[in-house]
mmCIF file of C-alpha atoms in Angstrom:
data_model
loop_
_atom_site.group_PDB
_atom_site.id
_atom_site.type_symbol
_atom_site.label_atom_id
_atom_site.label_comp_id
_atom_site.label_asym_id
_atom_site.label_seq_id
_atom_site.Cartn_x
_atom_site.Cartn_y
_atom_site.Cartn_z
ATOM 1 C CA UNK A 1 -11.482 14.946 -92.704
ATOM 2 C CA UNK A 2 -9.937 17.458 -90.243
ATOM 3 C CA UNK A 3 -12.901 17.699 -88.311
ATOM 4 C CA UNK A 4 -13.065 14.207 -87.424
ATOM 5 C CA UNK A 5 -8.938 13.911 -86.464
ATOM 6 C CA UNK A 6 -9.959 16.600 -84.229
ATOM 7 C CA UNK A 7 -12.191 14.978 -83.378
ATOM 8 C CA UNK A 8 -10.122 11.520 -81.909
ATOM 9 C CA UNK A 9 -7.437 13.073 -81.137
ATOM 10 C CA UNK A 10 -9.325 15.067 -78.353
ATOM 11 C CA UNK A 11 -11.215 11.837 -77.584
ATOM 12 C CA UNK A 12 -7.364 10.189 -76.820
ATOM 13 C CA UNK A 13 -6.768 13.139 -75.352
ATOM 14 C CA UNK A 14 -9.642 12.572 -72.691
ATOM 15 C CA UNK A 15 -9.243 9.367 -72.293
ATOM 16 C CA UNK A 16 -5.239 9.730 -71.623
ATOM 17 C CA UNK A 17 -6.716 11.563 -69.335
ATOM 18 C CA UNK A 18 -8.784 9.226 -67.298
ATOM 19 C CA UNK A 19 -6.225 7.204 -67.389
ATOM 20 C CA UNK A 20 -3.689 8.860 -65.619
ATOM 21 C CA UNK A 21 -6.036 10.774 -62.694
ATOM 22 C CA UNK A 22 -7.624 6.883 -61.780
ATOM 23 C CA UNK A 23 -4.045 5.970 -61.700
ATOM 24 C CA UNK A 24 -2.687 8.801 -59.371
ATOM 25 C CA UNK A 25 -6.072 7.729 -57.391
ATOM 26 C CA UNK A 26 -5.305 4.131 -56.672
ATOM 27 C CA UNK A 27 -1.518 5.340 -55.749
ATOM 28 C CA UNK A 28 -2.822 7.904 -53.219
ATOM 29 C CA UNK A 29 -4.483 5.118 -52.211
ATOM 30 C CA UNK A 30 -1.943 2.214 -51.654
ATOM 31 C CA UNK A 31 -0.272 4.881 -49.885
ATOM 32 C CA UNK A 32 -2.025 5.722 -47.689
ATOM 33 C CA UNK A 33 -3.293 1.733 -46.615
ATOM 34 C CA UNK A 34 0.574 0.893 -46.016
ATOM 35 C CA UNK A 35 1.857 4.600 -44.622
ATOM 36 C CA UNK A 36 -1.542 3.694 -41.765
ATOM 37 C CA UNK A 37 -0.490 0.252 -41.316
ATOM 38 C CA UNK A 38 2.709 1.270 -40.675
ATOM 39 C CA UNK A 39 2.173 3.540 -38.137
ATOM 40 C CA UNK A 40 -0.083 1.726 -35.659
ATOM 41 C CA UNK A 41 2.781 -1.216 -35.830
ATOM 42 C CA UNK A 42 4.758 1.526 -34.768
ATOM 43 C CA UNK A 43 2.186 2.250 -31.609
ATOM 44 C CA UNK A 44 1.673 -1.000 -30.997
ATOM 45 C CA UNK A 45 5.425 -1.854 -30.946
ATOM 46 C CA UNK A 46 5.971 1.641 -28.795
ATOM 47 C CA UNK A 47 2.947 0.817 -26.646
ATOM 48 C CA UNK A 48 4.728 -2.528 -25.401
ATOM 49 C CA UNK A 49 7.741 -0.541 -24.949
ATOM 50 C CA UNK A 50 6.045 1.668 -22.662
ATOM 51 C CA UNK A 51 4.345 -1.158 -20.860
ATOM 52 C CA UNK A 52 6.060 -4.388 -20.722
ATOM 53 C CA UNK A 53 4.510 -6.542 -17.958
ATOM 54 C CA UNK A 54 4.479 -6.206 -14.029
ATOM 55 C CA UNK A 55 5.919 -2.680 -14.725
ATOM 56 C CA UNK A 56 4.631 -2.547 -10.862
ATOM 57 C CA UNK A 57 7.413 -4.813 -9.595
ATOM 58 C CA UNK A 58 10.050 -2.396 -7.148
ATOM 59 C CA UNK A 59 7.045 0.017 -6.145
ATOM 60 C CA UNK A 60 9.053 2.597 -4.774
ATOM 61 C CA UNK A 61 10.908 3.587 -7.779
ATOM 62 C CA UNK A 62 7.245 4.340 -9.301
ATOM 63 C CA UNK A 63 6.073 7.118 -6.338
ATOM 64 C CA UNK A 64 7.406 9.207 -9.494
ATOM 65 C CA UNK A 65 5.160 8.802 -11.865
ATOM 66 C CA UNK A 66 1.725 10.109 -11.585
ATOM 67 C CA UNK A 67 -0.112 7.712 -14.482
ATOM 68 C CA UNK A 68 -0.553 3.792 -13.783
ATOM 69 C CA UNK A 69 -0.786 2.317 -17.299
ATOM 70 C CA UNK A 70 -4.119 1.235 -18.301
ATOM 71 C CA UNK A 71 -2.820 -2.375 -20.010
ATOM 72 C CA UNK A 72 -1.437 -3.744 -16.762
ATOM 73 C CA UNK A 73 -2.294 -7.342 -16.285
ATOM 74 C CA UNK A 74 -5.462 -7.387 -13.523
ATOM 75 C CA UNK A 75 -4.694 -10.181 -12.213
ATOM 76 C CA UNK A 76 -0.712 -9.087 -11.477
ATOM 77 C CA UNK A 77 -2.053 -6.372 -9.569
ATOM 78 C CA UNK A 78 -4.133 -8.712 -7.168
ATOM 79 C CA UNK A 79 -1.270 -10.338 -6.175
ATOM 80 C CA UNK A 80 0.854 -7.991 -4.492
ATOM 81 C CA UNK A 81 2.442 -9.012 -2.041
ATOM 82 C CA UNK A 82 4.963 -11.105 -1.070
ATOM 83 C CA UNK A 83 4.268 -15.152 -1.431
ATOM 84 C CA UNK A 84 6.957 -17.645 1.233
ATOM 85 C CA UNK A 85 6.917 -21.113 -0.535
ATOM 86 C CA UNK A 86 8.149 -22.736 2.475
ATOM 87 C CA UNK A 87 4.347 -23.689 3.436
ATOM 88 C CA UNK A 88 2.030 -23.653 0.413
ATOM 89 C CA UNK A 89 2.222 -28.184 0.934
ATOM 90 C CA UNK A 90 1.045 -27.316 4.682
ATOM 91 C CA UNK A 91 -1.563 -24.251 3.754
ATOM 92 C CA UNK A 92 -5.527 -24.557 3.084
ATOM 93 C CA UNK A 93 -7.394 -24.435 -0.090
ATOM 94 C CA UNK A 94 -9.121 -20.595 -1.016
ATOM 95 C CA UNK A 95 -12.027 -19.589 -0.277
ATOM 96 C CA UNK A 96 -13.428 -19.950 -3.241
ATOM 97 C CA UNK A 97 -12.651 -19.041 -6.976
ATOM 98 C CA UNK A 98 -15.944 -16.738 -7.820
ATOM 99 C CA UNK A 99 -14.704 -14.354 -4.534
ATOM 100 C CA UNK A 100 -11.360 -14.278 -6.256
ATOM 101 C CA UNK A 101 -13.549 -13.167 -9.822
ATOM 102 C CA UNK A 102 -15.120 -10.985 -7.949
ATOM 103 C CA UNK A 103 -12.498 -8.609 -6.898
ATOM 104 C CA UNK A 104 -10.247 -9.149 -9.761
ATOM 105 C CA UNK A 105 -13.562 -7.582 -11.700
ATOM 106 C CA UNK A 106 -14.056 -4.951 -9.305
ATOM 107 C CA UNK A 107 -10.168 -3.836 -10.508
ATOM 108 C CA UNK A 108 -10.186 -4.260 -13.837
ATOM 109 C CA UNK A 109 -14.138 -1.240 -13.646
ATOM 110 C CA UNK A 110 -11.842 0.689 -11.436
ATOM 111 C CA UNK A 111 -9.139 0.608 -13.385
ATOM 112 C CA UNK A 112 -11.003 1.467 -16.700
ATOM 113 C CA UNK A 113 -14.069 4.094 -15.313
ATOM 114 C CA UNK A 114 -12.679 4.754 -12.051
ATOM 115 C CA UNK A 115 -10.712 8.193 -11.227
ATOM 116 C CA UNK A 116 -7.815 8.775 -8.695
ATOM 117 C CA UNK A 117 -9.189 10.188 -5.403
ATOM 118 C CA UNK A 118 -7.101 11.594 -2.546
ATOM 119 C CA UNK A 119 -8.092 8.612 0.594
ATOM 120 C CA UNK A 120 -10.653 8.596 2.455
ATOM 121 C CA UNK A 121 -8.454 6.308 4.683
ATOM 122 C CA UNK A 122 -5.326 6.635 6.268
ATOM 123 C CA UNK A 123 -3.395 3.548 8.196
ATOM 124 C CA UNK A 124 -0.919 5.746 9.967
ATOM 125 C CA UNK A 125 0.962 4.564 12.684
ATOM 126 C CA UNK A 126 2.626 2.432 14.009
ATOM 127 C CA UNK A 127 5.648 1.357 12.665
ATOM 128 C CA UNK A 128 7.197 -2.628 13.540
ATOM 129 C CA UNK A 129 3.511 -2.515 15.384
ATOM 130 C CA UNK A 130 1.480 -4.186 11.761
ATOM 131 C CA UNK A 131 0.802 -2.219 9.399
ATOM 132 C CA UNK A 132 2.072 -4.170 6.420
ATOM 133 C CA UNK A 133 -0.012 -7.180 7.471
ATOM 134 C CA UNK A 134 -3.247 -5.178 8.144
ATOM 135 C CA UNK A 135 -3.368 -3.084 4.184
ATOM 136 C CA UNK A 136 -2.602 -6.644 2.343
ATOM 137 C CA UNK A 137 -5.608 -8.390 4.467
ATOM 138 C CA UNK A 138 -8.432 -5.161 3.740
ATOM 139 C CA UNK A 139 -7.236 -4.727 0.253
ATOM 140 C CA UNK A 140 -8.557 -8.440 -0.582
ATOM 141 C CA UNK A 141 -11.597 -7.075 0.611
ATOM 142 C CA UNK A 142 -13.245 -5.879 -3.709
ATOM 143 C CA UNK A 143 -13.974 -2.432 -1.824
ATOM 144 C CA UNK A 144 -10.848 -1.276 -1.568
ATOM 145 C CA UNK A 145 -8.174 -0.096 -3.897
ATOM 146 C CA UNK A 146 -4.384 0.454 -1.835
ATOM 147 C CA UNK A 147 -1.932 2.177 -2.384
ATOM 148 C CA UNK A 148 1.103 -0.493 -2.757
ATOM 149 C CA UNK A 149 4.402 1.594 -0.922
ATOM 150 C CA UNK A 150 4.756 4.047 1.539
ATOM 151 C CA UNK A 151 4.310 7.206 -0.437
ATOM 152 C CA UNK A 152 5.343 9.563 3.331
ATOM 153 C CA UNK A 153 3.201 12.590 1.788
ATOM 154 C CA UNK A 154 2.280 14.498 5.039
ATOM 155 C CA UNK A 155 6.140 13.769 6.461
ATOM 156 C CA UNK A 156 8.405 14.204 3.618
ATOM 157 C CA UNK A 157 6.714 15.229 0.419
ATOM 158 C CA UNK A 158 4.326 17.492 2.159
ATOM 159 C CA UNK A 159 5.586 19.799 -0.408
ATOM 160 C CA UNK A 160 4.753 18.613 -3.396
ATOM 161 C CA UNK A 161 1.068 18.954 -3.361
ATOM 162 C CA UNK A 162 -2.013 17.442 -3.530
ATOM 163 C CA UNK A 163 -1.818 17.035 -6.440
ATOM 164 C CA UNK A 164 0.587 15.223 -6.534
ATOM 165 C CA UNK A 165 0.204 13.119 -4.156
ATOM 166 C CA UNK A 166 -3.792 12.085 -5.442
ATOM 167 C CA UNK A 167 -1.808 11.624 -8.865
ATOM 168 C CA UNK A 168 0.164 8.274 -7.107
ATOM 169 C CA UNK A 169 -3.458 6.716 -5.580
ATOM 170 C CA UNK A 170 -4.567 3.984 -7.604
ATOM 171 C CA UNK A 171 -8.518 4.650 -9.758
ATOM 172 C CA UNK A 172 -11.319 4.404 -7.305
ATOM 173 C CA UNK A 173 -15.194 3.959 -8.386
ATOM 174 C CA UNK A 174 -17.556 6.201 -6.312
ATOM 175 C CA UNK A 175 -18.192 2.880 -4.274
ATOM 176 C CA UNK A 176 -14.692 1.882 -3.244
ATOM 177 C CA UNK A 177 -12.373 3.342 -0.867
ATOM 178 C CA UNK A 178 -9.183 4.604 -1.357
ATOM 179 C CA UNK A 179 -5.843 4.030 0.860
ATOM 180 C CA UNK A 180 -2.659 4.533 1.733
ATOM 181 C CA UNK A 181 -0.221 3.328 4.489
ATOM 182 C CA UNK A 182 2.289 5.542 6.059
ATOM 183 C CA UNK A 183 3.837 4.601 9.871
ATOM 184 C CA UNK A 184 5.750 7.050 10.090
ATOM 185 C CA UNK A 185 2.860 9.816 10.017
ATOM 186 C CA UNK A 186 1.226 9.071 13.687
ATOM 187 C CA UNK A 187 4.831 10.143 15.052
ATOM 188 C CA UNK A 188 5.097 13.537 12.479
ATOM 189 C CA UNK A 189 4.510 15.747 14.655
ATOM 190 C CA UNK A 190 2.645 18.394 11.422
ATOM 191 C CA UNK A 191 1.079 15.361 10.010
ATOM 192 C CA UNK A 192 -2.262 15.468 11.676
ATOM 193 C CA UNK A 193 -2.730 19.489 11.307
ATOM 194 C CA UNK A 194 -1.400 18.589 6.707
ATOM 195 C CA UNK A 195 -3.888 15.132 7.242
ATOM 196 C CA UNK A 196 -6.926 17.430 9.026
ATOM 197 C CA UNK A 197 -6.416 19.673 6.605
ATOM 198 C CA UNK A 198 -6.602 18.003 3.719
ATOM 199 C CA UNK A 199 -9.599 16.878 5.175
ATOM 200 C CA UNK A 200 -11.692 15.976 8.383
ATOM 201 C CA UNK A 201 -13.635 13.625 7.567
ATOM 202 C CA UNK A 202 -10.430 11.325 7.050
ATOM 203 C CA UNK A 203 -11.045 7.851 8.762
ATOM 204 C CA UNK A 204 -6.828 6.870 11.152
ATOM 205 C CA UNK A 205 -6.099 3.234 11.514
ATOM 206 C CA UNK A 206 -3.641 2.859 14.369
ATOM 207 C CA UNK A 207 -2.293 -0.717 14.744
ATOM 208 C CA UNK A 208 -0.093 -0.967 18.819
ATOM 209 C CA UNK A 209 1.338 -3.497 19.529
ATOM 210 C CA UNK A 210 3.719 -3.577 23.328
ATOM 211 C CA UNK A 211 6.251 -0.708 23.229
ATOM 212 C CA UNK A 212 8.735 -3.212 24.312
ATOM 213 C CA UNK A 213 8.777 -6.387 22.107
ATOM 214 C CA UNK A 214 7.770 -3.569 19.313
ATOM 215 C CA UNK A 215 11.554 -1.487 19.646
ATOM 216 C CA UNK A 216 13.225 -4.404 19.937
ATOM 217 C CA UNK A 217 11.119 -5.391 16.841
ATOM 218 C CA UNK A 218 12.820 -1.686 15.165
ATOM 219 C CA UNK A 219 16.195 -2.556 16.757
ATOM 220 C CA UNK A 220 15.975 -6.168 15.057
ATOM 221 C CA UNK A 221 15.920 -4.732 11.442
ATOM 222 C CA UNK A 222 17.831 -1.694 12.202
ATOM 223 C CA UNK A 223 20.441 -3.934 13.143
ATOM 224 C CA UNK A 224 19.613 -6.343 9.270
ATOM 225 C CA UNK A 225 20.890 -3.577 7.637
ATOM 226 C CA UNK A 226 23.553 -1.839 9.463
ATOM 227 C CA UNK A 227 25.763 -4.778 11.884
ATOM 228 C CA UNK A 228 28.164 -2.846 12.647
ATOM 229 C CA UNK A 229 25.396 -0.813 15.690
ATOM 230 C CA UNK A 230 25.790 0.101 19.531
ATOM 231 C CA UNK A 231 24.155 -2.984 21.558
ATOM 232 C CA UNK A 232 20.430 -2.458 21.921
ATOM 233 C CA UNK A 233 21.778 -1.578 26.472
ATOM 234 C CA UNK A 234 23.441 0.821 25.062
ATOM 235 C CA UNK A 235 20.663 3.059 22.727
ATOM 236 C CA UNK A 236 18.142 2.149 25.346
ATOM 237 C CA UNK A 237 19.503 3.427 28.304
ATOM 238 C CA UNK A 238 20.747 7.362 29.604
ATOM 239 C CA UNK A 239 22.166 4.653 32.711
ATOM 240 C CA UNK A 240 21.268 1.138 33.013
ATOM 241 C CA UNK A 241 22.772 0.906 36.217
ATOM 242 C CA UNK A 242 19.493 4.250 37.541
ATOM 243 C CA UNK A 243 17.782 2.490 35.371
ATOM 244 C CA UNK A 244 17.332 6.345 33.210
ATOM 245 C CA UNK A 245 15.617 5.489 30.032
ATOM 246 C CA UNK A 246 16.990 7.120 26.422
ATOM 247 C CA UNK A 247 14.295 9.331 25.179
ATOM 248 C CA UNK A 248 15.324 10.420 22.792
ATOM 249 C CA UNK A 249 16.322 7.453 20.999
ATOM 250 C CA UNK A 250 13.737 7.139 18.434
ATOM 251 C CA UNK A 251 12.913 3.136 18.534
ATOM 252 C CA UNK A 252 11.986 4.230 22.108
ATOM 253 C CA UNK A 253 9.870 7.079 21.616
ATOM 254 C CA UNK A 254 7.340 5.936 19.399
ATOM 255 C CA UNK A 255 6.510 3.601 21.459
ATOM 256 C CA UNK A 256 5.235 6.281 23.927
ATOM 257 C CA UNK A 257 2.044 5.976 22.750
ATOM 258 C CA UNK A 258 0.047 8.408 25.029
ATOM 259 C CA UNK A 259 2.285 11.028 23.754
ATOM 260 C CA UNK A 260 1.626 10.922 20.346
ATOM 261 C CA UNK A 261 -1.847 10.515 20.429
ATOM 262 C CA UNK A 262 -2.663 13.911 22.111
ATOM 263 C CA UNK A 263 -1.368 15.897 19.706
ATOM 264 C CA UNK A 264 -3.622 13.986 17.464
ATOM 265 C CA UNK A 265 -6.491 14.157 19.200
ATOM 266 C CA UNK A 266 -5.583 18.387 18.223
ATOM 267 C CA UNK A 267 -7.079 17.696 15.158
ATOM 268 C CA UNK A 268 -9.212 14.213 15.039
ATOM 269 C CA UNK A 269 -12.219 13.029 16.991
ATOM 270 C CA UNK A 270 -11.672 9.501 18.832
ATOM 271 C CA UNK A 271 -14.665 8.100 17.078
ATOM 272 C CA UNK A 272 -12.359 8.822 14.318
ATOM 273 C CA UNK A 273 -9.415 6.374 15.067
ATOM 274 C CA UNK A 274 -9.074 3.301 14.954
ATOM 275 C CA UNK A 275 -7.304 1.085 16.914
ATOM 276 C CA UNK A 276 -5.762 -2.438 16.033
ATOM 277 C CA UNK A 277 -3.934 -5.143 18.140
ATOM 278 C CA UNK A 278 -0.870 -6.515 17.026
ATOM 279 C CA UNK A 279 -1.240 -8.886 19.100
ATOM 280 C CA UNK A 280 -4.555 -10.241 18.325
ATOM 281 C CA UNK A 281 -3.424 -9.293 14.964
ATOM 282 C CA UNK A 282 -1.939 -13.070 14.665
ATOM 283 C CA UNK A 283 -3.505 -15.090 17.254
ATOM 284 C CA UNK A 284 -7.128 -13.336 16.007
ATOM 285 C CA UNK A 285 -6.546 -12.208 12.556
ATOM 286 C CA UNK A 286 -9.700 -12.479 11.729
ATOM 287 C CA UNK A 287 -11.413 -10.627 14.117
ATOM 288 C CA UNK A 288 -9.149 -7.817 13.860
ATOM 289 C CA UNK A 289 -10.314 -7.210 10.483
ATOM 290 C CA UNK A 290 -14.146 -7.867 10.883
ATOM 291 C CA UNK A 291 -13.445 -4.622 13.659
ATOM 292 C CA UNK A 292 -11.511 -2.552 11.156
ATOM 293 C CA UNK A 293 -13.983 -3.443 8.114
ATOM 294 C CA UNK A 294 -16.679 -2.198 10.332
ATOM 295 C CA UNK A 295 -15.172 1.052 11.136
ATOM 296 C CA UNK A 296 -14.637 1.203 7.669
ATOM 297 C CA UNK A 297 -17.520 0.932 6.688
ATOM 298 C CA UNK A 298 -17.328 -1.880 4.646
ATOM 299 C CA UNK A 299 -19.324 -5.454 4.896
ATOM 300 C CA UNK A 300 -17.923 -8.138 6.954
ATOM 301 C CA UNK A 301 -16.117 -9.412 4.029
ATOM 302 C CA UNK A 302 -12.438 -10.738 4.673
ATOM 303 C CA UNK A 303 -12.909 -13.000 7.319
ATOM 304 C CA UNK A 304 -11.666 -16.497 8.614
ATOM 305 C CA UNK A 305 -11.472 -18.580 6.210
ATOM 306 C CA UNK A 306 -9.111 -16.236 4.521
ATOM 307 C CA UNK A 307 -6.230 -17.046 6.562
ATOM 308 C CA UNK A 308 -4.392 -19.989 8.647
ATOM 309 C CA UNK A 309 -1.187 -20.037 10.238
ATOM 310 C CA UNK A 310 1.902 -19.726 8.886
ATOM 311 C CA UNK A 311 4.340 -21.709 10.966
ATOM 312 C CA UNK A 312 7.183 -20.367 9.826
ATOM 313 C CA UNK A 313 6.808 -17.207 9.430
ATOM 314 C CA UNK A 314 4.909 -17.283 12.576
ATOM 315 C CA UNK A 315 2.282 -15.327 12.060
ATOM 316 C CA UNK A 316 -0.997 -15.183 9.868
ATOM 317 C CA UNK A 317 -1.183 -15.486 5.855
ATOM 318 C CA UNK A 318 -4.033 -15.625 3.524
ATOM 319 C CA UNK A 319 -5.160 -18.684 1.455
ATOM 320 C CA UNK A 320 -3.734 -19.826 -1.894
ATOM 321 C CA UNK A 321 -5.982 -18.554 -4.272
ATOM 322 C CA UNK A 322 -7.357 -21.731 -6.655
ATOM 323 C CA UNK A 323 -5.412 -19.542 -9.613
ATOM 324 C CA UNK A 324 -2.171 -20.206 -8.054
ATOM 325 C CA UNK A 325 0.143 -22.326 -6.831
ATOM 326 C CA UNK A 326 1.112 -20.697 -3.581
ATOM 327 C CA UNK A 327 0.140 -18.624 -0.510
ATOM 328 C CA UNK A 328 -0.442 -15.169 0.077
ATOM 329 C CA UNK A 329 2.592 -14.180 3.003
ATOM 330 C CA UNK A 330 4.008 -11.173 3.463
ATOM 331 C CA UNK A 331 7.382 -10.880 2.536
ATOM 332 C CA UNK A 332 11.040 -12.272 4.106
ATOM 333 C CA UNK A 333 12.116 -9.140 5.742
ATOM 334 C CA UNK A 334 8.484 -9.734 8.043
ATOM 335 C CA UNK A 335 8.746 -12.505 10.889
ATOM 336 C CA UNK A 336 12.928 -12.060 11.610
ATOM 337 C CA UNK A 337 13.802 -13.841 14.871
ATOM 338 C CA UNK A 338 14.586 -10.401 16.911
ATOM 339 C CA UNK A 339 17.627 -10.055 19.108
ATOM 340 C CA UNK A 340 17.859 -11.954 22.641
ATOM 341 C CA UNK A 341 17.480 -9.256 25.337
ATOM 342 C CA UNK A 342 18.104 -9.887 29.014
ATOM 343 C CA UNK A 343 14.899 -10.363 30.893
ATOM 344 C CA UNK A 344 16.258 -7.620 33.068
ATOM 345 C CA UNK A 345 16.469 -5.080 29.780
ATOM 346 C CA UNK A 346 13.090 -6.351 29.444
ATOM 347 C CA UNK A 347 10.737 -6.017 32.586
ATOM 348 C CA UNK A 348 13.281 -2.309 33.192
ATOM 349 C CA UNK A 349 11.280 -1.481 30.405
ATOM 350 C CA UNK A 350 7.954 -2.980 30.679
ATOM 351 C CA UNK A 351 8.419 -0.829 33.868
ATOM 352 C CA UNK A 352 9.711 2.071 32.022
ATOM 353 C CA UNK A 353 6.429 1.913 29.677
ATOM 354 C CA UNK A 354 3.831 1.243 31.650
ATOM 355 C CA UNK A 355 2.478 4.989 32.756
ATOM 356 C CA UNK A 356 2.546 6.009 29.311
ATOM 357 C CA UNK A 357 0.336 2.727 28.645
ATOM 358 C CA UNK A 358 -2.134 3.076 31.595
ATOM 359 C CA UNK A 359 -2.537 6.569 30.373
ATOM 360 C CA UNK A 360 -3.298 5.566 26.747
ATOM 361 C CA UNK A 361 -5.751 2.757 27.667
ATOM 362 C CA UNK A 362 -7.552 4.996 29.389
ATOM 363 C CA UNK A 363 -7.607 7.594 26.555
ATOM 364 C CA UNK A 364 -9.289 5.084 24.101
ATOM 365 C CA UNK A 365 -11.224 2.853 26.359
ATOM 366 C CA UNK A 366 -8.992 -0.755 26.163
ATOM 367 C CA UNK A 367 -6.939 -2.457 27.337
ATOM 368 C CA UNK A 368 -4.094 -3.933 25.263
ATOM 369 C CA UNK A 369 -2.761 -6.033 28.290
ATOM 370 C CA UNK A 370 1.022 -5.409 27.545
ATOM 371 C CA UNK A 371 1.223 -5.266 31.227
ATOM 372 C CA UNK A 372 0.934 -8.808 32.078
ATOM 373 C CA UNK A 373 2.880 -9.914 28.855
#
């Protein structure tokens, strides 16, 4: 009898132990499920705050960030230029949705699988020559990935190092060209040597424009920010009656292209440089961009069908994609009405620049016809 009671007690104890162990296991499993779900939701919420849509607005402040957020909307990245809605009713139809889709697909693939590389090509100048237009036109090419802001690495930020510079670049595939634009490089004495030290094979694009018109445009931009500066004539001449031009004024000195070019030719072959006419970029954007594509070794994809002339701004814009209701045009700061300058002042400056222009034509093997304007 005692043996039976002992056996029964043992069975009860075993059952209790089994039920207790099973309860603990279930409780542990439920806890893990709840904890895992909460962690995932928390991380998703965190990612949403870390990478909000269209974070790339306000580009200049992003230079300190070395990593682009992988969750950025691809279509937002494709529409990186300002829009001008004033002429949208006049803008012709899109070149074709299939081209836009191909560009977006290439960008999406590059963002996922590409690497950040030092640029193969640079738009190095000149200020107020049309560099922004060249950048925005060439970056619609599916084989080009370009940095939208000006990093000023080879003039202002060189001490940050090449790793910092590389970190700013967009991700690219091996088949794509990495490009950046900083117009002040052309007039920075140290820039050619620094760029050559990065790579002897870098391709350089220089957008030039009638130096007189360029100087007036430069002054107009400065005046819009500092309305109390002296007049153009006061800044341009040391003695106007004697025709003595003040070459220490940066707006004048930039237009002495041959002086800056001679510095570049100490480090680069002329064949590594391509000169874009700022004037022809307005009258024949497809022709100028065709030559840029040839220089970069790209297939001519950007053609006449991509442009229309914006009468309000006075220069060409990209036709609107079918996915958008607006054409792609440069921002409000582009196409300003120039300050009115006396014709006599213009003629004096044209005479001053003439010998510099002629030497520049001879060196690059191209007549820009600025003296006949």
